[in-house]
Every structure is written in C-alpha cells, then in structure tokens.
C-alpha cells in the first residue's frame, strides 16, 4: 500500500479548513462528529450499503459509483421529506488505488456539495469493495412523510420515468433483442449509475402527501410497503404509467417489467388526496419534474391492475428480495 489509512482519509475525504464544518459543530477528524439539531427540528437518519457485484457492476466508472452511493441515501431522506445535513462514509477497499479513489471522491463530494450535505466522519478498512453511508437530515418536528399515512381514496403518484435502470441492467446482461441503440443505452446507463435523488420534491410534499417511499426495489414492491403499512389496497392504471422514450420502442411486456418491477429508480412514489391534485401538479411544474397519477388507494386490501379491464398481477412483479434465491 503506497498510502496509509490516515493519509488516504485526509487526502481524499477531508475538505480544506476554509470549507470547514457547516452543519456539524465538530466535523471530521475527531472521535465523534457533533451535530446540534436546530430548535423545533427532528433528525432523519438512514443507512444504505452498496456491495460490488450485488448493487453495482464492476464496470461502473468510480465517479459514478461515488455519486450513486450518496444519491441512494439522499433518496431515503427525500422520501421522508427531510433536508440533507450530513453523512458518514464506511469504506471497505480491496486495495489503495489512488486514481480510483480520486474519481470516487469527486463523484461523491460533488453530490454532497449539490445538496449541502457534509461528510462528517467514517471508517476505512480493507476487504471486498463495499460502501456504507449513513445520512442525516432535518425536518420540522412531526412532519416526516411516512409509509403509513395513505388513506383509502388517495391518488397514487410517481415522479419521473421509472424503468430505465432495469433496461440498462438487461442491456448489460445481453437479454434485449434487438439490442438497445447507443443513445438509449447511454441514457439508460446514466439512469442506473447516476440516479437523481428527488430531494426538493420530498421537501415540497411535506404537508401535501399522505405517504411516500422512494423506488429502490421496484414500483409494485415498494407500493406494497405503503399498502401494508397504511392498511389499504390499490388499483393501478397501467395505461397511466409514465413511459420513457427509450422504453417506448420495446415490447409492452418489457416496458411493464422495467417500470413495475425494475428497481434502482430512486423516483418517489407518494399518495395525496384527490383534492390536492392541482397543488401536486404545480409542485411538479415548479420543479420541472413530471408527476404522474397512476392509480388510487382503496379500502379493499390487495393490488388490482387495470388496462381498460382488470388484469391479473404476474408473480414476477413482486418486490425484489436480496435473499430470494440465495444459496
Ligand atoms: P477511530 O479509530 O477513533 O474510530 P478512525 O481511525 O477510524 O477513528 O478515523 C479517524 C477519523 O477519520 C475519524 O474522525 C473518522 O470519522 C474519519 N474517517 C475514517 N474513515 C473515513 C472515511 N472513509 N471518510 C471520512 N472520514 C473518515
Ligand atoms: Mg474507526
């Protein structure tokens, strides 16, 4: 190893003193970082780990990997309506590759700066490549968006155009016939490797949405979490699903697989009363983000799919489970 652990941390992950702690009272470099929550605010905390081969392919450029590791954590804050404050980074590296670390750190810290989210500490060890991030955000007390708040008769909304990350994955796996044109492949790959956390949308939904979740495991599986926690059912209108132009050329079944069961989208799925439809649309317009009303929650438990008439729910559209099929 050409660089020791502490040199590595200082060189790649500490900011110059001038950029000093912004949100933390004590930032990086001591035994603990110290945060002082503002009066009337609550802390929102979430952790996500990305493991090579399971959550990302070894082909991902390191800057994009750095981006994605923090973006998926910011997406959890977004789903709660929290504003980012700070994060810690647990880095497990197979070797010290300085060029790789410089790129990874740039991708990571660029997203951090974009969301004013300060790196306040971490841990660095040797082992198979894995990146664990714990992110902290703040919220006005009692205003967190939860999975449990949906009421029967709410509209079900989704942001953006989910499905492209799955399209990219299938392209990498070589299962698409005909293969994706280069432009579509690049766009899909960007969606998979550089998801955009919907942080401003989450904050805008405070006091407007009744429940929210970010799409990490697939739209229907993630909707299932809201339905179970809120004790409601849902009817989804397949014809109302947003369709990316890059998916439009694929067969309808592939489109639906990607949109409903794709995963790794990091769009927000949320519910809101029909009376708030205009406010939701105004929020989308203000953010330049397409928000689509794709169905409605119902008192009757379970999931019903509509395509003009009701159609069965295929098994493969249930949630992706990391332990399913594990040896
Ligand atoms: P300790 O042994 O007290 O846990 P460490 O030696 O692990 O401390 O880390 C020294 C300092 O460097 C701590 O402030 C820690 O938060 C920080 N740190 C360690 N790894 C990272 C990392 N990957 N990114 C940012 N800060 C880190
Ligand atoms: Mg330590």
Coordinates of C-alpha atoms and ligand atoms in Angstrom, one line a residue:
X1 CA 0.0 0.0 0.0
X2 CA 1.5 3.3 -1.1
X3 CA -0.8 5.4 1.2
X4 CA -1.6 4.7 4.8
X5 CA -5.1 4.7 6.1
X6 CA -5.0 8.1 7.7
X7 CA -3.2 9.7 4.7
X8 CA -5.8 8.2 2.4
X9 CA -8.7 9.6 4.5
X10 CA -7.1 13.1 4.8
X11 CA -6.2 13.3 1.2
X12 CA -9.4 12.1 -0.4
X13 CA -12.2 12.7 2.1
X14 CA -11.4 15.7 4.2
X15 CA -12.2 19.2 3.0
X16 CA -9.8 22.2 3.4
X17 CA -10.3 24.0 6.6
X18 CA -11.8 27.0 4.8
X19 CA -14.7 24.8 3.7
X20 CA -14.9 23.8 7.4
X21 CA -17.9 22.3 9.2
X22 CA -21.1 23.9 8.1
X23 CA -23.8 21.8 9.7
X24 CA -21.7 20.0 12.3
X25 CA -20.4 21.6 15.5
X26 CA -17.4 19.2 15.3
X27 CA -16.7 17.8 11.9
X28 CA -14.4 15.1 10.6
X29 CA -11.2 14.1 12.3
X30 CA -12.2 13.6 15.9
X31 CA -13.6 10.5 17.7
X32 CA -17.1 11.7 17.0
X33 CA -18.7 14.3 14.9
X34 CA -21.1 16.5 16.9
X35 CA -24.4 17.8 15.5
X36 CA -26.7 20.3 17.1
X37 CA -30.2 19.9 15.9
X38 CA -32.0 23.3 15.5
X39 CA -34.9 24.1 17.8
X40 CA -38.2 22.6 16.5
X41 CA -36.5 20.3 14.1
X42 CA -36.1 16.5 14.1
X43 CA -33.2 14.4 12.8
X44 CA -34.0 11.9 10.0
X45 CA -31.3 9.1 9.7
X46 CA -30.9 6.4 7.1
X47 CA -28.2 3.9 6.1
X48 CA -27.6 2.1 2.8
X49 CA -24.7 -0.2 1.8
X50 CA -23.6 -0.9 -1.8
X51 CA -21.6 -4.1 -2.4
X52 CA -19.8 -4.8 -5.6
X53 CA -21.5 -7.5 -7.7
X54 CA -24.8 -7.1 -5.9
X55 CA -25.6 -3.4 -6.0
X56 CA -23.3 -2.3 -8.8
X57 CA -21.3 -3.8 -11.6
X58 CA -17.5 -3.7 -11.7
X59 CA -17.8 -1.8 -15.0
X60 CA -19.2 1.3 -13.2
X61 CA -16.8 4.3 -13.5
X62 CA -15.7 5.3 -10.0
X63 CA -17.0 8.9 -10.2
X64 CA -20.5 7.5 -11.0
X65 CA -20.2 5.0 -8.1
X66 CA -19.4 7.8 -5.7
X67 CA -22.4 9.7 -7.0
X68 CA -24.7 6.7 -6.7
X69 CA -23.6 5.7 -3.1
X70 CA -24.7 9.1 -1.7
X71 CA -27.6 9.6 -4.1
X72 CA -29.4 6.5 -2.9
X73 CA -29.0 7.6 0.7
X74 CA -30.3 11.1 -0.2
X75 CA -33.2 9.4 -1.9
X76 CA -34.2 8.0 1.5
X77 CA -34.1 11.5 3.0
X78 CA -36.2 12.7 0.1
X79 CA -38.8 10.0 0.7
X80 CA -39.2 11.3 4.3
X81 CA -39.3 15.0 3.2
X82 CA -36.1 15.7 5.1
X83 CA -33.4 18.3 4.1
X84 CA -29.9 16.8 4.0
X85 CA -27.4 17.8 6.7
X86 CA -24.5 15.4 6.9
X87 CA -23.3 11.9 6.2
X88 CA -20.7 9.3 7.3
X89 CA -18.8 7.0 5.0
X90 CA -17.8 3.4 5.8
X91 CA -15.4 2.4 3.0
X92 CA -14.1 -1.1 2.5
X93 CA -11.4 -1.3 -0.1
X94 CA -9.6 -4.3 -1.6
X95 CA -6.5 -2.1 -2.3
X96 CA -5.5 1.5 -2.4
X97 CA -5.9 2.7 -6.0
X98 CA -5.2 6.4 -5.9
X99 CA -6.7 7.2 -9.3
X100 CA -9.8 5.2 -8.4
X101 CA -10.1 7.0 -5.0
X102 CA -9.7 10.5 -6.6
X103 CA -12.5 9.8 -9.0
X104 CA -14.8 8.1 -6.5
X105 CA -14.3 11.0 -4.0
X106 CA -15.1 13.6 -6.7
X107 CA -18.3 11.9 -7.7
X108 CA -19.3 11.5 -4.0
X109 CA -18.4 15.1 -2.9
X110 CA -20.0 16.7 -5.9
X111 CA -23.4 15.3 -5.0
X112 CA -22.7 16.2 -1.4
X113 CA -22.0 19.8 -2.3
X114 CA -25.0 20.0 -4.6
X115 CA -27.2 19.1 -1.6
X116 CA -25.1 20.9 1.0
X117 CA -24.6 17.6 2.8
X118 CA -21.4 17.5 4.8
X119 CA -19.1 14.5 5.2
X120 CA -18.5 14.4 8.9
X121 CA -16.8 11.1 9.5
X122 CA -16.5 7.4 8.6
X123 CA -14.4 4.3 8.8
X124 CA -11.9 2.8 6.4
X125 CA -10.9 -0.9 6.2
X126 CA -9.6 -3.5 3.8
X127 CA -11.8 -6.1 2.3
X128 CA -14.1 -6.7 -0.7
X129 CA -15.3 -3.4 -2.2
X130 CA -18.3 -2.1 -0.2
X131 CA -19.5 1.4 0.6
X132 CA -21.8 2.1 3.5
X133 CA -23.2 5.5 4.0
X134 CA -25.3 6.9 6.9
X135 CA -27.1 10.1 6.0
X136 CA -28.7 12.6 8.4
X137 CA -31.3 15.2 7.5
X138 CA -33.6 17.6 9.4
X139 CA -37.4 18.1 9.3
X140 CA -39.8 20.3 11.1
X141 CA -41.0 18.3 14.1
X142 CA -43.8 15.8 13.3
X143 CA -43.7 16.5 9.5
X144 CA -41.9 13.4 8.3
X145 CA -43.5 11.7 5.3
X146 CA -44.2 8.1 6.3
X147 CA -45.2 4.9 4.6
X148 CA -48.2 4.5 6.9
X149 CA -50.2 7.6 6.2
X150 CA -52.1 6.7 3.0
X151 CA -55.9 6.8 3.3
X152 CA -58.4 4.9 1.1
X153 CA -59.3 7.1 -1.9
X154 CA -56.0 8.9 -2.2
X155 CA -54.3 9.4 -5.6
X156 CA -51.1 7.4 -6.2
X157 CA -48.4 9.4 -7.8
X158 CA -45.0 8.7 -9.2
X159 CA -42.2 11.1 -10.2
X160 CA -40.1 10.9 -13.4
X161 CA -40.0 7.9 -15.7
X162 CA -39.0 4.8 -13.8
X163 CA -37.7 1.7 -15.6
X164 CA -34.5 2.8 -17.3
X165 CA -32.1 1.4 -14.7
X166 CA -33.7 -2.0 -15.3
X167 CA -33.4 -1.5 -19.1
X168 CA -29.7 -0.8 -18.6
X169 CA -29.2 -3.9 -16.5
X170 CA -30.9 -6.1 -19.1
X171 CA -28.7 -4.5 -21.8
X172 CA -25.6 -5.4 -19.7
X173 CA -27.0 -8.9 -19.3
X174 CA -27.5 -9.2 -23.1
X175 CA -31.1 -10.2 -22.8
X176 CA -32.6 -7.4 -25.1
X177 CA -33.4 -8.3 -28.7
X178 CA -32.9 -6.3 -30.7
X179 CA -30.1 -4.7 -28.7
X180 CA -30.5 -1.1 -27.5
X181 CA -29.4 1.7 -29.8
X182 CA -26.3 3.5 -28.5
X183 CA -28.2 6.7 -27.4
X184 CA -30.8 4.7 -25.5
X185 CA -28.0 2.6 -23.9
X186 CA -26.2 5.7 -22.7
X187 CA -29.3 7.2 -21.3
X188 CA -30.3 4.0 -19.5
X189 CA -26.9 3.5 -18.2
X190 CA -26.8 7.1 -16.8
X191 CA -30.1 6.4 -15.1
X192 CA -28.7 3.3 -13.5
X193 CA -25.4 4.7 -12.5
X194 CA -26.3 8.3 -11.7
X195 CA -29.8 8.4 -10.2
X196 CA -31.1 11.8 -9.2
X197 CA -32.4 11.9 -5.7
X198 CA -35.7 13.8 -5.6
X199 CA -34.8 15.8 -2.5
X200 CA -36.6 19.1 -3.5
X201 CA -39.7 17.1 -4.4
X202 CA -39.7 15.3 -1.0
X203 CA -39.5 18.6 0.8
X204 CA -42.3 20.1 -1.3
X205 CA -44.5 17.1 -0.4
X206 CA -44.4 17.9 3.3
X207 CA -47.9 18.7 4.4
X208 CA -49.2 17.6 1.0
X209 CA -48.6 13.9 0.5
X210 CA -50.2 11.5 3.0
X211 CA -47.4 8.8 2.5
X212 CA -44.2 8.4 0.4
X213 CA -41.5 5.9 -0.4
X214 CA -38.6 6.0 -2.8
X215 CA -38.4 3.4 -5.5
X216 CA -35.4 1.1 -4.9
X217 CA -36.8 -2.4 -5.3
X218 CA -39.4 -1.9 -8.0
X219 CA -42.6 0.2 -8.2
X220 CA -45.1 -2.5 -7.2
X221 CA -43.0 -4.0 -4.5
X222 CA -42.4 -0.6 -3.0
X223 CA -46.1 0.4 -3.3
X224 CA -46.7 -2.9 -1.4
X225 CA -44.8 -1.4 1.6
X226 CA -47.2 1.7 1.6
X227 CA -50.2 -0.5 1.3
X228 CA -49.3 -2.8 4.1
X229 CA -48.2 -0.1 6.5
X230 CA -51.2 2.1 5.6
X231 CA -53.6 -0.9 5.7
X232 CA -55.2 -0.1 2.3
X233 CA -55.3 -1.6 -1.1
X234 CA -54.7 -0.1 -4.5
X235 CA -55.9 0.0 -8.1
X236 CA -53.2 0.9 -10.7
X237 CA -54.0 2.0 -14.2
X238 CA -51.3 0.5 -16.4
X239 CA -52.2 3.0 -19.2
X240 CA -51.3 5.9 -16.9
X241 CA -47.7 4.8 -16.3
X242 CA -45.1 7.3 -17.4
X243 CA -43.2 5.9 -20.4
X244 CA -39.6 7.0 -21.1
X245 CA -39.0 7.5 -24.9
X246 CA -36.1 5.0 -24.5
X247 CA -38.5 2.3 -23.4
X248 CA -41.2 3.2 -25.9
X249 CA -39.6 1.1 -28.7
X250 CA -39.6 -2.1 -26.5
X251 CA -42.5 -4.6 -26.4
X252 CA -45.2 -3.7 -23.9
X253 CA -44.3 -6.6 -21.6
X254 CA -40.7 -5.4 -21.4
X255 CA -41.9 -1.9 -20.7
X256 CA -44.1 -3.1 -17.9
X257 CA -41.4 -5.4 -16.4
X258 CA -39.0 -2.4 -16.3
X259 CA -41.5 0.2 -14.9
X260 CA -43.3 -2.0 -12.4
X261 CA -40.6 -4.4 -11.2
X262 CA -37.3 -2.7 -12.3
X263 CA -35.8 -1.3 -9.2
X264 CA -33.0 1.2 -8.7
X265 CA -35.1 4.0 -10.0
X266 CA -35.0 6.4 -7.0
X267 CA -38.1 8.2 -8.0
X268 CA -40.7 9.0 -5.4
X269 CA -44.0 7.2 -5.1
X270 CA -46.5 9.0 -2.9
X271 CA -50.2 9.4 -2.1
X272 CA -52.2 12.6 -1.8
X273 CA -55.9 13.4 -1.5
X274 CA -57.6 14.0 -4.9
X275 CA -58.5 17.5 -3.6
X276 CA -54.7 18.3 -3.7
X277 CA -54.3 17.3 -7.4
X278 CA -53.7 20.9 -8.6
X279 CA -51.1 21.6 -5.8
X280 CA -49.2 18.4 -6.7
X281 CA -49.2 19.3 -10.4
X282 CA -48.0 22.9 -9.5
X283 CA -45.2 21.4 -7.4
X284 CA -44.1 19.2 -10.4
X285 CA -44.2 22.2 -12.7
X286 CA -42.2 24.3 -10.3
X287 CA -39.5 21.6 -10.2
X288 CA -39.6 20.8 -13.9
X289 CA -40.4 17.2 -12.9
X290 CA -43.2 15.1 -14.5
X291 CA -45.5 13.8 -11.8
X292 CA -48.0 11.1 -12.9
X293 CA -51.2 10.0 -11.2
X294 CA -51.1 6.2 -11.8
X295 CA -54.0 5.0 -9.6
X296 CA -55.8 5.2 -6.4
X297 CA -55.8 3.6 -2.9
X298 CA -58.9 1.6 -1.9
X299 CA -60.3 0.3 1.3
X300 CA -60.2 -3.3 0.0
X301 CA -56.7 -4.7 0.7
X302 CA -54.6 -6.1 -2.1
X303 CA -53.4 -4.8 -5.5
X304 CA -55.6 -4.6 -8.7
X305 CA -54.2 -3.8 -12.1
X306 CA -56.3 -2.2 -14.8
X307 CA -55.7 -2.0 -18.5
X308 CA -59.2 -0.9 -19.6
X309 CA -60.4 -4.0 -17.7
X310 CA -58.9 -5.7 -14.7
X311 CA -55.9 -7.9 -15.5
X312 CA -54.0 -10.4 -13.3
X313 CA -50.8 -9.4 -11.3
X314 CA -47.9 -11.6 -12.6
X315 CA -45.7 -13.1 -9.9
X316 CA -42.5 -11.6 -11.3
X317 CA -43.8 -8.1 -10.4
X318 CA -43.5 -8.7 -6.7
X319 CA -40.7 -7.0 -4.7
X320 CA -37.0 -7.8 -5.4
X321 CA -35.6 -9.5 -2.3
X322 CA -31.9 -9.7 -1.6
X323 CA -32.2 -13.2 0.0
X324 CA -34.5 -14.7 -2.6
X325 CA -32.7 -17.4 -4.5
X326 CA -29.6 -17.1 -2.4
X327 CA -27.7 -20.4 -2.0
Ligands
LIG1 P1 -11.4 5.7 15.4 O1 -10.3 4.7 15.5 O2 -11.4 6.7 16.6 O3 -12.7 5.1 15.1 P2 -10.6 6.2 12.8 O4 -9.1 6.0 12.9 O5 -11.4 5.1 12.3 O6 -11.1 6.7 14.2 O7 -10.8 7.5 11.9 C1 -10.1 8.7 12.2 C2 -11.0 9.9 11.7 O8 -11.2 9.8 10.3 C3 -12.4 9.9 12.3 O9 -12.8 11.2 12.5 C4 -13.3 9.3 11.3 O10 -14.6 9.7 11.3 C5 -12.6 9.7 10.0 N1 -12.7 8.8 8.9 C6 -12.3 7.5 8.8 N2 -12.6 6.9 7.6 C7 -13.2 7.9 6.9 C8 -13.8 8.0 5.6 N3 -13.8 6.9 4.8 N4 -14.4 9.1 5.2 C9 -14.4 10.2 6.0 N5 -13.9 10.2 7.3 C10 -13.3 9.1 7.7
LIG2 MG1 -12.9 3.9 13.3

